[in-house]
Amino acid sequence: MGDPLPEVNDRRVLFGTPDAAVLRDEGFLCADMHFHTNASDSFTEPEDAVVLARSKGIGLAITDHNLVQNAVRLADRKDIMVIPGMEVSTTDGPHILVWFYDPQELQSFWRREIRPRLQSCPWLALRDCKVEKLLDLLEPEHCVVSAAHPMGYFGNNKGLEACIRKGYVDNSVLKRFDAYEVVCSGMTHSSNLQACESAKRHGLSYTGGSDGHILEAVGTAVTAAEAADRTQFLDAIAKNRTLVIGQEKDIVGKMLTGSASMVRFLEHAPSAIHIQAKSASYSAVRASRKAKKAVVRSVKGRKKDQS
């Protein structure tokens, strides 16, 4: 499974190459819980990803941005555990991984709640679906919820923990999450370490996945649990009984991933640019409001000291 790095003070998080055979011998079922296909910002055929995952002895969660057709279509395969899910791009920034026990329930939820909120570039931020709104919609559903790459990346707001620390999302939402993604192959090692510490501090379960956008990324990070099937596996995540093993992509892997994703976004230009600009504007407004509140608190504090 690879040697754990000494700076991670939790035996349930290991950095290295996952070895499915060793995990299986120890009674664990494992799966890459975060993978994108050609339904969203990837060119990867879902069948190719499933075949590669099966050859590696792991399961696969297909988690396209705001779209579920490939996840639903492949979820009932008998030769591999495919977990139906999606990565929801919320209106206020954070990306949220949602996995359903039943693919038809995922399909129904998507048709009812997600499809009406899609924008012209369907895998970018939804309309009227902030984190709290999404959690409200998911409340009656039989699913498991994890914050994807919670520290965000490149300083953006696509991570829940990053938004909480900035004051953009209230930390009261944490009690409604099952897990944090503590090893995401697309993130830096430092970001993953911070995600680990945050999940532990919040008392959340751990998940790991490749955030793969190219075929070669399948299985670079996995979630493992003592389980016999999809139901038991998702239950283990919800009950905080998981082990996560994985490693970050090297610079070449990150460049290939970025290139594939960028080309897919260009297919939706200029609408994708417009949506991204709106999101950036929204973030700027939030930052401005936060700064104004800080100034007001400071002024009130000085007046109180002077009185």
CSV table of C-alpha atoms in Angstrom, one decimal:
chain,number,residue,atom,x,y,z
A,1,MET,CA,0.0,0.0,0.0
A,2,GLY,CA,3.0,2.2,0.1
A,3,ASP,CA,4.8,3.7,3.1
A,4,PRO,CA,2.8,6.2,5.1
A,5,LEU,CA,4.4,9.6,5.5
A,6,PRO,CA,5.3,10.5,9.1
A,7,GLU,CA,3.5,13.9,9.1
A,8,VAL,CA,0.1,12.2,8.9
A,9,ASN,CA,-1.0,11.5,12.5
A,10,ASP,CA,-3.8,9.0,11.6
A,11,ARG,CA,-3.3,5.4,10.6
A,12,ARG,CA,-6.4,5.5,8.5
A,13,VAL,CA,-4.8,7.8,5.9
A,14,LEU,CA,-1.9,6.5,3.9
A,15,PHE,CA,0.0,8.2,1.1
A,16,GLY,CA,1.3,5.8,-1.5
A,17,THR,CA,0.1,3.6,-4.3
A,18,PRO,CA,-3.0,1.6,-3.4
A,19,ASP,CA,-2.6,-2.2,-3.5
A,20,ALA,CA,-6.1,-3.7,-4.0
A,21,ALA,CA,-4.8,-7.3,-3.6
A,22,VAL,CA,-3.4,-6.6,-0.2
A,23,LEU,CA,-6.5,-4.7,0.9
A,24,ARG,CA,-8.7,-7.5,-0.4
A,25,ASP,CA,-6.7,-10.1,1.6
A,26,GLU,CA,-7.2,-8.0,4.7
A,27,GLY,CA,-11.0,-8.0,4.1
A,28,PHE,CA,-11.4,-4.6,2.6
A,29,LEU,CA,-13.4,-3.5,-0.5
A,30,CYS,CA,-12.0,-0.4,-2.1
A,31,ALA,CA,-13.1,2.1,-4.7
A,32,ASP,CA,-11.9,5.3,-6.4
A,33,MET,CA,-14.7,7.6,-5.2
A,34,HIS,CA,-14.2,10.6,-7.5
A,35,PHE,CA,-13.9,10.1,-11.2
A,36,HIS,CA,-15.2,12.1,-14.2
A,37,THR,CA,-16.2,10.8,-17.6
A,38,ASN,CA,-17.2,12.3,-21.0
A,39,ALA,CA,-20.6,13.4,-19.5
A,40,SER,CA,-18.8,16.4,-18.0
A,41,ASP,CA,-15.3,17.8,-18.3
A,42,SER,CA,-13.4,14.7,-19.4
A,43,PHE,CA,-13.0,12.8,-22.7
A,44,THR,CA,-12.8,9.4,-20.9
A,45,GLU,CA,-15.3,6.8,-22.0
A,46,PRO,CA,-17.0,5.5,-18.9
A,47,GLU,CA,-16.7,1.9,-20.1
A,48,ASP,CA,-13.0,2.3,-20.4
A,49,ALA,CA,-12.7,3.6,-16.8
A,50,VAL,CA,-14.8,0.7,-15.5
A,51,VAL,CA,-12.7,-1.9,-17.3
A,52,LEU,CA,-9.5,-0.4,-16.0
A,53,ALA,CA,-10.9,-0.2,-12.4
A,54,ARG,CA,-11.9,-3.8,-12.6
A,55,SER,CA,-8.5,-4.9,-13.8
A,56,LYS,CA,-7.0,-3.1,-10.8
A,57,GLY,CA,-9.4,-4.9,-8.5
A,58,ILE,CA,-11.2,-1.8,-7.3
A,59,GLY,CA,-14.7,-0.3,-7.6
A,60,LEU,CA,-15.4,3.1,-9.2
A,61,ALA,CA,-17.7,6.0,-8.3
A,62,ILE,CA,-18.7,8.0,-11.5
A,63,THR,CA,-19.1,11.5,-10.2
A,64,ASP,CA,-19.6,13.8,-13.2
A,65,HIS,CA,-20.3,17.5,-12.5
A,66,ASN,CA,-24.1,17.9,-12.1
A,67,LEU,CA,-24.8,15.1,-14.5
A,68,VAL,CA,-25.6,11.5,-13.9
A,69,GLN,CA,-26.3,9.6,-17.1
A,70,ASN,CA,-23.1,7.5,-17.2
A,71,ALA,CA,-23.3,6.8,-13.4
A,72,VAL,CA,-26.8,5.6,-13.7
A,73,ARG,CA,-26.3,3.6,-16.9
A,74,LEU,CA,-23.3,1.6,-15.4
A,75,ALA,CA,-24.4,1.3,-11.8
A,76,ASP,CA,-25.9,-2.2,-12.1
A,77,ARG,CA,-22.9,-4.0,-13.5
A,78,LYS,CA,-22.3,-7.3,-11.8
A,79,ASP,CA,-18.5,-7.6,-12.5
A,80,ILE,CA,-17.5,-4.5,-10.5
A,81,MET,CA,-18.9,-2.2,-7.8
A,82,VAL,CA,-19.9,1.0,-9.6
A,83,ILE,CA,-21.2,3.6,-7.2
A,84,PRO,CA,-23.7,6.0,-8.7
A,85,GLY,CA,-23.0,9.6,-7.8
A,86,MET,CA,-22.2,13.1,-9.0
A,87,GLU,CA,-20.1,16.1,-8.0
A,88,VAL,CA,-22.4,19.0,-7.5
A,89,SER,CA,-21.0,22.5,-8.3
A,90,THR,CA,-22.9,24.7,-5.8
A,91,THR,CA,-23.8,28.3,-6.5
A,92,ASP,CA,-21.6,29.6,-3.7
A,93,GLY,CA,-18.5,27.7,-4.8
A,94,PRO,CA,-17.9,24.4,-2.9
A,95,HIS,CA,-18.0,21.1,-4.9
A,96,ILE,CA,-19.9,18.4,-3.1
A,97,LEU,CA,-19.7,14.7,-3.8
A,98,VAL,CA,-23.0,12.8,-3.4
A,99,TRP,CA,-23.3,9.0,-3.7
A,100,PHE,CA,-26.6,7.3,-3.9
A,101,TYR,CA,-27.4,3.7,-2.9
A,102,ASP,CA,-29.9,3.3,-5.7
A,103,PRO,CA,-29.2,4.6,-9.2
A,104,GLN,CA,-32.8,5.2,-9.9
A,105,GLU,CA,-33.2,7.3,-6.8
A,106,LEU,CA,-30.2,9.3,-8.1
A,107,GLN,CA,-31.8,9.7,-11.5
A,108,SER,CA,-35.1,10.9,-9.9
A,109,PHE,CA,-33.3,13.4,-7.7
A,110,TRP,CA,-31.3,14.7,-10.6
A,111,ARG,CA,-34.4,15.2,-12.8
A,112,ARG,CA,-36.3,16.9,-10.0
A,113,GLU,CA,-33.7,19.1,-8.3
A,114,ILE,CA,-30.6,19.4,-10.4
A,115,ARG,CA,-31.7,19.5,-14.0
A,116,PRO,CA,-33.8,22.6,-13.6
A,117,ARG,CA,-30.8,24.4,-12.1
A,118,LEU,CA,-28.3,23.6,-14.8
A,119,GLN,CA,-26.7,26.5,-16.7
A,120,SER,CA,-25.7,26.7,-20.3
A,121,CYS,CA,-22.4,25.0,-19.4
A,122,PRO,CA,-24.0,22.2,-17.4
A,123,TRP,CA,-21.1,21.2,-15.2
A,124,LEU,CA,-20.5,24.7,-13.8
A,125,ALA,CA,-22.1,26.3,-10.8
A,126,LEU,CA,-25.9,25.6,-10.5
A,127,ARG,CA,-28.5,28.3,-10.2
A,128,ASP,CA,-30.1,28.7,-6.8
A,129,CYS,CA,-28.2,25.9,-5.1
A,130,LYS,CA,-25.9,27.1,-2.4
A,131,VAL,CA,-24.5,24.5,-0.1
A,132,GLU,CA,-27.2,24.8,2.5
A,133,LYS,CA,-29.9,24.6,-0.2
A,134,LEU,CA,-28.3,21.4,-1.6
A,135,LEU,CA,-28.2,19.9,1.9
A,136,ASP,CA,-31.9,20.7,2.3
A,137,LEU,CA,-32.7,19.0,-1.0
A,138,LEU,CA,-30.7,16.0,0.0
A,139,GLU,CA,-32.1,15.7,3.5
A,140,PRO,CA,-34.8,13.1,2.6
A,141,GLU,CA,-32.6,11.2,0.2
A,142,HIS,CA,-30.8,7.9,0.9
A,143,CYS,CA,-27.3,9.0,0.1
A,144,VAL,CA,-23.8,9.8,1.5
A,145,VAL,CA,-22.3,13.3,1.2
A,146,SER,CA,-18.6,14.3,1.2
A,147,ALA,CA,-16.9,17.6,0.5
A,148,ALA,CA,-14.7,17.3,-2.5
A,149,HIS,CA,-11.1,18.7,-2.2
A,150,PRO,CA,-12.2,20.7,0.8
A,151,MET,CA,-9.2,23.1,0.8
A,152,GLY,CA,-10.0,24.2,-2.8
A,153,TYR,CA,-7.3,24.8,-5.3
A,154,PHE,CA,-5.4,27.7,-6.9
A,155,GLY,CA,-7.0,29.9,-4.2
A,156,ASN,CA,-10.6,29.4,-5.4
A,157,ASN,CA,-13.8,28.7,-3.5
A,158,LYS,CA,-14.4,25.2,-4.8
A,159,GLY,CA,-13.6,23.6,-1.4
A,160,LEU,CA,-16.0,23.7,1.6
A,161,GLU,CA,-13.3,24.1,4.2
A,162,ALA,CA,-11.8,27.0,2.3
A,163,CYS,CA,-15.1,28.8,2.1
A,164,ILE,CA,-15.8,28.2,5.8
A,165,ARG,CA,-12.4,29.6,6.7
A,166,LYS,CA,-13.1,32.7,4.6
A,167,GLY,CA,-16.5,33.1,6.3
A,168,TYR,CA,-18.4,32.5,3.1
A,169,VAL,CA,-20.2,29.4,4.4
A,170,ASP,CA,-21.3,28.9,8.0
A,171,ASN,CA,-19.6,26.1,9.8
A,172,SER,CA,-22.9,24.9,11.1
A,173,VAL,CA,-23.3,23.0,7.8
A,174,LEU,CA,-20.6,20.5,8.8
A,175,LYS,CA,-23.0,18.5,11.0
A,176,ARG,CA,-24.9,17.7,7.9
A,177,PHE,CA,-21.9,16.1,6.1
A,178,ASP,CA,-20.8,12.6,6.3
A,179,ALA,CA,-17.2,13.0,5.2
A,180,TYR,CA,-14.3,15.1,3.8
A,181,GLU,CA,-12.3,14.0,0.8
A,182,VAL,CA,-8.9,13.8,2.6
A,183,VAL,CA,-6.8,12.3,-0.3
A,184,CYS,CA,-7.6,13.8,-3.7
A,185,SER,CA,-5.0,13.0,-6.3
A,186,GLY,CA,-5.6,16.3,-8.1
A,187,MET,CA,-4.6,18.4,-5.0
A,188,THR,CA,-1.2,19.3,-3.5
A,189,HIS,CA,0.2,17.2,-0.7
A,190,SER,CA,-0.1,20.2,1.6
A,191,SER,CA,-3.8,20.6,0.8
A,192,ASN,CA,-4.5,16.9,1.5
A,193,LEU,CA,-2.7,17.1,4.8
A,194,GLN,CA,-4.9,20.1,5.8
A,195,ALA,CA,-8.0,18.2,4.7
A,196,CYS,CA,-7.0,15.3,6.9
A,197,GLU,CA,-6.5,17.5,9.9
A,198,SER,CA,-9.8,19.4,9.2
A,199,ALA,CA,-11.8,16.1,8.9
A,200,LYS,CA,-10.4,14.8,12.1
A,201,ARG,CA,-11.1,18.1,13.9
A,202,HIS,CA,-14.7,18.1,12.7
A,203,GLY,CA,-15.2,14.4,13.5
A,204,LEU,CA,-16.0,13.5,9.8
A,205,SER,CA,-15.4,10.3,8.0
A,206,TYR,CA,-12.6,10.1,5.4
A,207,THR,CA,-13.0,9.5,1.6
A,208,GLY,CA,-10.4,9.4,-1.1
A,209,GLY,CA,-10.5,9.6,-4.9
A,210,SER,CA,-8.5,10.4,-7.9
A,211,ASP,CA,-10.6,13.3,-9.2
A,212,GLY,CA,-9.6,11.7,-12.4
A,213,HIS,CA,-10.3,13.4,-15.8
A,214,ILE,CA,-8.0,11.1,-17.8
A,215,LEU,CA,-8.1,7.3,-17.9
A,216,GLU,CA,-4.7,6.8,-16.4
A,217,ALA,CA,-5.8,8.4,-13.1
A,218,VAL,CA,-8.2,5.6,-12.2
A,219,GLY,CA,-7.3,4.2,-8.8
A,220,THR,CA,-4.6,6.7,-7.8
A,221,ALA,CA,-6.5,7.2,-4.6
A,222,VAL,CA,-9.1,4.9,-3.1
A,223,THR,CA,-11.4,4.6,-0.1
A,224,ALA,CA,-11.4,1.2,1.6
A,225,ALA,CA,-13.9,-0.4,4.0
A,226,GLU,CA,-14.7,-3.8,5.4
A,227,ALA,CA,-17.8,-4.4,3.2
A,228,ALA,CA,-19.2,-7.0,0.8
A,229,ASP,CA,-21.3,-4.7,-1.4
A,230,ARG,CA,-22.2,-1.2,-2.4
A,231,THR,CA,-24.7,-0.8,0.5
A,232,GLN,CA,-22.3,-1.9,3.2
A,233,PHE,CA,-19.5,0.2,1.6
A,234,LEU,CA,-21.6,3.4,1.7
A,235,ASP,CA,-22.7,2.6,5.2
A,236,ALA,CA,-19.1,2.3,6.3
A,237,ILE,CA,-18.4,5.9,5.0
A,238,ALA,CA,-21.5,7.2,6.8
A,239,LYS,CA,-20.3,5.5,10.0
A,240,ASN,CA,-16.7,6.8,9.8
A,241,ARG,CA,-15.2,3.3,9.3
A,242,THR,CA,-12.9,3.9,6.3
A,243,LEU,CA,-9.3,3.7,5.3
A,244,VAL,CA,-7.9,6.0,2.6
A,245,ILE,CA,-4.9,5.3,0.5
A,246,GLY,CA,-3.6,7.4,-2.4
A,247,GLN,CA,-1.1,9.7,-3.8
A,248,GLU,CA,-1.1,13.0,-5.7
A,249,LYS,CA,-0.6,13.3,-9.4
A,250,ASP,CA,2.8,14.4,-10.6
A,251,ILE,CA,3.2,17.6,-12.6
A,252,VAL,CA,2.7,15.7,-15.9
A,253,GLY,CA,-0.5,14.1,-14.7
A,254,LYS,CA,-1.8,17.5,-13.5
A,255,MET,CA,-1.0,19.1,-16.8
A,256,LEU,CA,-2.8,16.4,-18.8
A,257,THR,CA,-5.8,16.6,-16.5
A,258,GLY,CA,-5.9,20.4,-16.9
A,259,SER,CA,-5.5,20.3,-20.6
A,260,ALA,CA,-8.4,17.8,-21.0
A,261,SER,CA,-10.7,19.8,-18.8
A,262,MET,CA,-9.8,23.1,-20.5
A,263,VAL,CA,-10.6,21.7,-24.0
A,264,ARG,CA,-14.0,20.5,-22.8
A,265,PHE,CA,-14.7,24.0,-21.3
A,266,LEU,CA,-13.7,25.6,-24.6
A,267,GLU,CA,-16.4,23.6,-26.3
A,268,HIS,CA,-18.9,25.7,-24.2
A,269,ALA,CA,-17.3,29.1,-24.7
A,270,PRO,CA,-18.4,31.9,-24.3
A,271,SER,CA,-21.1,30.6,-22.0
A,272,ALA,CA,-18.6,28.9,-19.7
A,273,ILE,CA,-16.6,32.2,-19.5
A,274,HIS,CA,-19.7,34.1,-18.7
A,275,ILE,CA,-20.7,31.7,-15.9
A,276,GLN,CA,-17.2,31.7,-14.4
A,277,ALA,CA,-17.1,35.5,-14.5
A,278,LYS,CA,-20.4,35.6,-12.6
A,279,SER,CA,-19.0,33.3,-10.0
A,280,ALA,CA,-15.8,35.4,-9.7
A,281,SER,CA,-18.0,38.5,-9.3
A,282,TYR,CA,-20.0,36.8,-6.6
A,283,SER,CA,-16.8,35.9,-4.7
A,284,ALA,CA,-15.6,39.5,-5.0
A,285,VAL,CA,-18.9,40.8,-3.5
A,286,ARG,CA,-18.6,38.3,-0.6
A,287,ALA,CA,-15.0,39.4,0.1
A,288,SER,CA,-16.0,43.0,0.0
A,289,ARG,CA,-18.9,42.5,2.5
A,290,LYS,CA,-16.6,40.5,4.8
A,291,ALA,CA,-14.0,43.3,4.7
A,292,LYS,CA,-16.7,46.0,5.5
A,293,LYS,CA,-18.0,44.0,8.4
A,294,ALA,CA,-14.4,43.7,9.8
A,295,VAL,CA,-14.0,47.5,9.5
A,296,VAL,CA,-17.3,48.1,11.3
A,297,ARG,CA,-16.3,45.7,14.1
A,298,SER,CA,-13.0,47.4,14.4
A,299,VAL,CA,-14.5,50.9,14.6
A,300,LYS,CA,-17.1,49.7,17.2
A,301,GLY,CA,-14.3,48.1,19.2
A,302,ARG,CA,-12.3,51.4,19.3
A,303,LYS,CA,-15.3,53.4,20.3
A,304,LYS,CA,-16.1,51.0,23.1
A,305,ASP,CA,-12.5,51.2,24.3
A,306,GLN,CA,-12.6,55.0,24.3
A,307,SER,CA,-15.9,55.3,26.2
